[in-house]
Amino acid sequence: TEVSGIISSNTTWSLLSSPYIVTGSILVNEDVTLTIQAGVELKFDSGKSLQINGELIAQGTGENKITFTSNESSPAAGDWGKISFFDSSVDAVFANNGTYSSGSILEYCIVEYGSGIYLQLGNPFFNYCTIKHHNDVGIKIDNYNVSNSGATVKVTNSTISYNNRGIE
């Protein structure tokens, strides 16, 4: 299934329609949720990115991970752009005991062969993720802003390796 452009209403990408070939950059609008089902594979064409101004729910399982990867036959670091979470994106919310309760999440995901994940005042939750083979920082956190000073980026049970740099 080829995908590109603006997502302006709540959308679910299903395993049945996988793989998704990202032929043009994708923007998830504010107040919109993109849900990606367990086992889905997204293959990005050169330079294409996923930008989140709304909410991304990408919850795979141990047996059915969600993969964000290159659409090249011989993938290499930097084949595609970034996954970016902007200030308007829905931050992850945690219960008093620290467990995830809502908001943007990547869980049981593999993100590989791109230019990394960029958090521009966005605060998703990463759990059981593998972030590897990026030509830039695995996760770049650009979250300093007076109105965002209490924000939390939470990364647990994850591996960040074989990138230009890990987390910065």
Backbone as CSV, one residue per row, in Angstrom:
resi,resn,N_x,N_y,N_z,CA_x,CA_y,CA_z,C_x,C_y,C_z
1,THR,0.846,-1.180,0.000,0.000,0.000,0.000,0.885,1.235,0.000
2,GLU,0.732,2.099,-0.987,1.510,3.334,-1.034,0.810,4.418,-0.225
3,VAL,1.602,5.166,0.574,1.065,6.240,1.404,1.960,7.466,1.288
4,SER,1.327,8.646,1.423,2.053,9.916,1.434,1.073,11.013,1.807
5,GLY,1.610,12.186,2.136,0.774,13.370,2.330,0.289,13.568,3.750
6,ILE,-0.773,14.344,3.860,-1.311,14.770,5.153,-2.373,13.782,5.623
7,ILE,-2.267,13.389,6.872,-3.301,12.563,7.499,-4.141,13.524,8.334
8,SER,-5.382,13.747,7.916,-6.224,14.772,8.530,-7.409,14.201,9.309
9,SER,-7.518,12.864,9.353,-8.544,12.234,10.192,-7.930,10.974,10.792
10,ASN,-8.475,10.527,11.910,-7.934,9.338,12.584,-7.825,8.191,11.586
11,THR,-6.668,7.548,11.577,-6.346,6.537,10.569,-5.669,5.356,11.232
12,THR,-5.993,4.150,10.766,-5.310,2.937,11.223,-4.675,2.250,10.030
13,TRP,-3.388,1.936,10.164,-2.700,1.144,9.157,-2.676,-0.288,9.647
14,SER,-3.290,-1.177,8.876,-3.526,-2.551,9.314,-2.468,-3.514,8.775
15,LEU,-2.328,-4.610,9.470,-1.412,-5.658,9.044,-1.838,-6.203,7.681
16,LEU,-3.131,-6.285,7.442,-3.659,-6.797,6.184,-3.154,-6.013,4.973
17,SER,-2.951,-4.693,5.134,-2.510,-3.844,4.023,-0.996,-3.627,3.991
18,SER,-0.277,-4.251,4.902,1.181,-4.103,4.991,1.864,-4.934,3.908
19,PRO,3.019,-4.495,3.384,3.794,-3.333,3.828,3.240,-2.032,3.255
20,TYR,3.526,-0.937,3.980,3.188,0.402,3.523,4.451,1.008,2.928
21,ILE,4.370,1.478,1.694,5.497,2.115,1.025,5.276,3.621,1.122
22,VAL,6.174,4.300,1.817,6.050,5.740,2.023,6.725,6.434,0.836
23,THR,5.897,6.882,-0.123,6.403,7.472,-1.366,6.543,8.990,-1.275
24,GLY,5.941,9.580,-0.261,6.046,11.016,-0.003,5.980,11.214,1.494
25,SER,6.596,12.271,1.997,6.585,12.497,3.443,5.160,12.556,3.966
26,ILE,4.999,12.124,5.205,3.681,12.035,5.837,3.634,12.985,7.018
27,LEU,2.549,13.729,7.127,2.319,14.634,8.238,1.011,14.244,8.914
28,VAL,1.095,13.906,10.206,-0.103,13.630,11.001,-0.517,14.953,11.644
29,ASN,-1.686,15.479,11.233,-2.172,16.766,11.725,-2.446,16.751,13.224
30,GLU,-2.515,17.971,13.805,-2.926,18.119,15.193,-4.313,17.518,15.381
31,ASP,-4.559,16.975,16.563,-5.864,16.396,16.938,-6.227,15.179,16.094
32,VAL,-5.225,14.544,15.482,-5.435,13.355,14.662,-4.521,12.249,15.180
33,THR,-5.042,11.012,15.192,-4.262,9.859,15.641,-3.994,8.922,14.472
34,LEU,-2.719,8.568,14.302,-2.330,7.502,13.386,-2.008,6.291,14.239
35,THR,-2.771,5.211,14.045,-2.543,3.960,14.765,-1.947,2.962,13.790
36,ILE,-0.839,2.350,14.182,-0.188,1.346,13.346,-0.281,0.007,14.077
37,GLN,-0.900,-0.973,13.446,-1.125,-2.267,14.080,0.159,-3.102,14.176
38,ALA,0.161,-4.023,15.121,1.287,-4.931,15.326,1.604,-5.682,14.037
39,GLY,2.901,-5.802,13.730,3.347,-6.552,12.567,3.468,-5.753,11.283
40,VAL,3.013,-4.496,11.286,3.059,-3.672,10.080,4.500,-3.286,9.772
41,GLU,4.830,-3.262,8.474,6.130,-2.788,8.018,5.930,-1.536,7.165
42,LEU,6.686,-0.480,7.485,6.690,0.752,6.702,8.038,0.851,6.029
43,LYS,8.033,0.995,4.699,9.261,1.113,3.922,9.288,2.507,3.307
44,PHE,10.292,3.293,3.681,10.375,4.682,3.268,11.258,4.845,2.038
45,ASP,10.747,5.570,1.029,11.564,5.963,-0.112,12.581,7.003,0.344
46,SER,13.596,7.207,-0.458,14.695,8.116,-0.151,14.206,9.497,0.273
47,GLY,14.710,9.956,1.418,14.421,11.296,1.901,13.052,11.506,2.508
48,LYS,12.189,10.512,2.508,10.829,10.681,3.021,10.813,10.531,4.545
49,SER,9.893,11.262,5.193,9.839,11.325,6.650,8.419,11.151,7.167
50,LEU,8.329,10.936,8.476,7.050,10.862,9.178,7.067,11.952,10.237
51,GLN,6.151,12.917,10.121,6.095,14.056,11.031,4.803,13.982,11.829
52,ILE,4.963,14.084,13.146,3.813,13.935,14.038,3.498,15.276,14.696
53,ASN,2.351,15.850,14.327,1.800,17.012,15.026,0.625,16.583,15.893
54,GLY,0.143,15.377,15.696,-0.960,14.824,16.467,-0.451,13.694,17.359
55,GLU,-1.001,12.490,17.150,-0.667,11.350,18.016,-0.280,10.145,17.164
56,LEU,0.780,9.457,17.579,1.183,8.206,16.937,1.079,7.089,17.955
57,ILE,0.269,6.087,17.634,0.147,4.888,18.464,0.689,3.729,17.632
58,ALA,1.915,3.328,17.934,2.558,2.218,17.220,2.927,1.177,18.272
59,GLN,2.002,0.266,18.547,2.199,-0.747,19.581,2.237,-2.131,18.944
60,GLY,3.468,-2.620,18.753,3.635,-3.983,18.296,3.597,-4.923,19.487
61,THR,4.028,-6.151,19.246,4.149,-7.141,20.320,5.519,-7.796,20.173
62,GLY,5.881,-8.600,21.145,7.153,-9.308,21.059,7.239,-10.188,19.824
63,GLU,6.134,-10.747,19.404,6.096,-11.636,18.241,5.818,-10.889,16.944
64,ASN,5.204,-9.724,17.018,4.815,-8.953,15.832,5.236,-7.499,15.978
65,LYS,6.516,-7.258,15.760,7.043,-5.901,15.881,6.615,-5.051,14.680
66,ILE,6.576,-3.753,14.892,6.332,-2.786,13.826,7.697,-2.330,13.346
67,THR,7.900,-2.310,12.016,9.203,-1.942,11.460,9.085,-0.703,10.587
68,PHE,9.951,0.281,10.869,10.118,1.481,10.059,11.485,1.326,9.413
69,THR,11.542,1.179,8.084,12.812,0.844,7.440,12.933,1.482,6.061
70,SER,14.037,1.219,5.414,14.316,1.703,4.069,13.567,0.873,3.033
71,ASN,13.243,1.509,1.903,12.644,0.785,0.787,13.710,0.363,-0.234
72,GLU,14.978,0.503,0.114,16.067,0.095,-0.782,16.288,-1.410,-0.684
73,SER,16.731,-2.029,-1.770,16.996,-3.473,-1.757,18.216,-3.812,-0.903
74,SER,19.182,-2.898,-0.826,20.344,-3.051,0.063,20.372,-1.833,0.977
75,PRO,19.650,-1.886,2.095,19.494,-0.696,2.931,20.807,-0.235,3.561
76,ALA,20.883,1.094,3.759,22.040,1.709,4.399,21.565,2.870,5.267
77,ALA,22.379,3.226,6.252,22.061,4.355,7.129,21.788,5.595,6.290
78,GLY,20.724,6.311,6.634,20.391,7.553,5.943,19.571,7.393,4.685
79,ASP,19.073,6.188,4.418,18.258,5.966,3.210,16.987,6.809,3.208
80,TRP,16.439,7.066,4.368,15.214,7.863,4.454,15.387,8.920,5.541
81,GLY,14.381,9.738,5.752,14.472,10.860,6.693,14.277,10.452,8.130
82,LYS,13.569,11.288,8.858,13.384,11.112,10.299,11.921,10.824,10.644
83,ILE,11.723,10.330,11.856,10.415,10.386,12.501,10.517,11.565,13.460
84,SER,9.677,12.579,13.280,9.748,13.795,14.092,8.464,13.985,14.890
85,PHE,8.642,14.312,16.163,7.518,14.644,17.043,7.647,16.118,17.408
86,PHE,6.638,16.911,17.036,6.677,18.344,17.272,5.913,18.704,18.543
87,ASP,6.013,19.988,18.932,5.435,20.460,20.189,3.935,20.164,20.278
88,SER,3.236,20.214,19.153,1.786,19.985,19.166,1.432,18.493,19.270
89,SER,2.426,17.603,19.157,2.123,16.163,19.242,1.642,15.811,20.650
90,VAL,0.891,14.734,20.742,0.315,14.314,22.018,1.389,13.596,22.829
91,ASP,1.791,14.204,23.936,2.815,13.609,24.794,2.291,12.355,25.468
92,ALA,3.201,11.432,25.760,2.846,10.241,26.530,2.461,10.666,27.949
93,VAL,1.499,9.961,28.502,1.027,10.224,29.864,1.225,8.947,30.669
94,PHE,1.671,9.119,31.907,1.956,7.973,32.765,1.141,8.060,34.045
95,ALA,0.690,6.905,34.524,-0.037,6.834,35.790,0.929,7.118,36.944
96,ASN,0.389,7.285,38.135,1.218,7.574,39.310,2.290,6.518,39.534
97,ASN,2.018,5.277,39.164,3.004,4.207,39.363,4.010,4.125,38.215
98,GLY,3.917,5.055,37.253,4.890,5.120,36.169,4.526,4.348,34.919
99,THR,3.385,3.651,34.918,3.000,2.886,33.734,2.346,3.807,32.695
100,TYR,2.553,3.467,31.439,1.984,4.227,30.330,0.464,4.158,30.384
101,SER,-0.193,5.304,30.153,-1.656,5.285,30.125,-2.231,5.838,28.823
102,SER,-1.548,6.784,28.160,-2.065,7.319,26.894,-0.992,8.169,26.223
103,GLY,-1.315,8.629,25.008,-0.412,9.509,24.273,0.447,8.760,23.271
104,SER,1.350,9.489,22.640,2.187,8.917,21.585,3.133,7.856,22.149
105,ILE,3.220,6.726,21.431,4.022,5.599,21.894,4.578,4.818,20.707
106,LEU,5.814,4.375,20.850,6.402,3.361,19.977,6.785,2.215,20.893
107,GLU,6.132,1.079,20.724,6.368,-0.083,21.585,6.547,-1.313,20.706
108,TYR,7.600,-2.065,20.982,7.960,-3.215,20.145,8.091,-2.775,18.687
109,CYS,8.916,-1.737,18.483,9.158,-1.200,17.144,10.638,-1.313,16.798
110,ILE,10.906,-1.475,15.514,12.257,-1.400,14.969,12.278,-0.182,14.056
111,VAL,13.204,0.734,14.315,13.359,1.925,13.478,14.795,1.878,12.962
112,GLU,14.956,1.730,11.632,16.301,1.468,11.102,16.528,2.129,9.747
113,TYR,17.824,2.393,9.458,18.314,2.851,8.145,17.818,4.223,7.719
114,GLY,17.427,5.053,8.668,17.009,6.406,8.335,17.986,7.423,8.875
115,SER,17.432,8.563,9.295,18.237,9.627,9.897,17.857,9.835,11.352
116,GLY,17.184,8.863,11.963,16.896,8.895,13.389,15.525,9.426,13.738
117,ILE,15.347,9.630,15.030,14.088,10.133,15.587,14.389,11.489,16.202
118,TYR,13.573,12.480,15.872,13.796,13.848,16.322,12.626,14.282,17.181
119,LEU,12.918,14.660,18.420,11.886,15.125,19.338,12.028,16.631,19.484
120,GLN,11.235,17.362,18.715,11.256,18.814,18.792,10.089,19.237,19.677
121,LEU,10.340,19.181,20.978,9.355,19.481,22.011,8.232,18.450,22.046
122,GLY,8.424,17.284,21.441,7.471,16.176,21.519,8.008,15.141,22.499
123,ASN,7.101,14.463,23.185,7.503,13.554,24.253,6.782,12.209,24.176
124,PRO,7.109,11.391,23.181,6.505,10.050,23.110,7.185,9.112,24.107
125,PHE,6.628,7.932,24.236,7.192,6.874,25.082,7.753,5.798,24.161
126,PHE,8.995,5.394,24.422,9.642,4.312,23.681,9.799,3.123,24.620
127,ASN,9.241,1.977,24.246,9.337,0.782,25.086,9.587,-0.435,24.188
128,TYR,10.596,-1.207,24.524,10.963,-2.398,23.743,11.203,-2.061,22.271
129,CYS,11.959,-0.984,22.046,12.268,-0.577,20.671,13.735,-0.853,20.345
130,THR,14.002,-1.062,19.077,15.361,-1.161,18.554,15.522,-0.038,17.554
131,ILE,16.475,0.856,17.826,16.714,2.017,16.975,18.151,1.896,16.500
132,LYS,18.334,1.592,15.191,19.673,1.228,14.724,19.932,1.668,13.283
133,HIS,21.224,1.765,12.971,21.694,2.039,11.604,21.175,3.356,11.033
134,HIS,21.292,4.426,11.840,20.923,5.764,11.371,22.194,6.569,11.133
135,ASN,22.158,7.460,10.145,23.336,8.270,9.840,23.420,9.509,10.713
136,ASP,22.542,9.629,11.688,22.535,10.751,12.624,22.284,10.178,14.014
137,VAL,21.810,11.005,14.916,21.532,10.572,16.284,20.356,9.596,16.271
138,GLY,20.445,8.514,17.067,19.329,7.578,17.182,18.068,8.296,17.645
139,ILE,18.183,9.007,18.780,17.088,9.854,19.275,17.687,11.211,19.627
140,LYS,17.257,12.239,18.924,17.692,13.617,19.186,16.594,14.297,19.980
141,ILE,16.923,14.732,21.209,15.943,15.369,22.083,16.220,16.867,22.101
142,ASP,15.360,17.619,21.470,15.455,19.074,21.435,14.246,19.599,22.190
143,ASN,14.274,19.404,23.505,13.078,19.660,24.305,13.211,20.806,25.271
144,TYR,14.207,21.680,25.070,14.285,22.778,26.011,13.393,23.918,25.566
145,ASN,12.457,24.231,26.408,11.517,25.314,26.175,10.882,25.577,27.527
146,VAL,10.754,26.819,27.911,10.227,27.149,29.238,8.884,26.479,29.477
147,SER,8.005,26.481,28.474,6.680,25.880,28.651,6.747,24.355,28.655
148,ASN,7.879,23.789,28.282,8.020,22.343,28.171,8.973,21.786,29.238
149,SER,9.350,22.609,30.215,10.405,22.225,31.155,10.036,21.024,32.023
150,GLY,8.750,20.735,32.192,8.344,19.591,32.996,8.093,18.338,32.185
151,ALA,8.360,18.392,30.898,8.073,17.261,30.012,9.026,16.103,30.280
152,THR,8.548,14.895,29.984,9.340,13.689,30.213,9.438,12.884,28.924
153,VAL,10.663,12.564,28.546,10.889,11.597,27.473,11.293,10.314,28.181
154,LYS,10.554,9.253,27.953,10.821,7.995,28.650,11.184,6.925,27.621
155,VAL,12.367,6.329,27.798,12.857,5.257,26.941,13.185,4.083,27.860
156,THR,12.472,2.964,27.704,12.714,1.797,28.562,12.843,0.542,27.704
157,ASN,13.595,-0.426,28.209,13.715,-1.755,27.582,14.095,-1.683,26.105
158,SER,14.876,-0.682,25.713,15.164,-0.439,24.304,16.660,-0.509,24.021
159,THR,16.994,-0.769,22.758,18.374,-0.821,22.299,18.567,0.245,21.239
160,ILE,19.571,1.092,21.454,19.896,2.146,20.500,21.353,1.917,20.114
161,SER,21.580,1.432,18.876,22.936,1.019,18.503,23.200,1.229,17.016
162,TYR,24.491,1.267,16.674,24.931,1.386,15.279,24.401,2.639,14.593
163,ASN,24.297,3.720,15.362,23.919,5.017,14.829,25.158,5.908,14.848
164,ASN,25.077,7.074,14.208,26.174,8.026,14.290,26.438,8.382,15.755
165,ARG,25.359,8.625,16.523,25.406,8.847,17.968,24.131,8.238,18.542
166,GLY,24.127,7.934,19.836,22.983,7.266,20.465,21.815,8.183,20.771
167,ILE,21.844,8.823,21.946,20.808,9.774,22.364,21.514,11.070,22.696
168,GLU,20.935,12.151,22.233,21.536,13.450,22.599,20.463,14.499,22.676
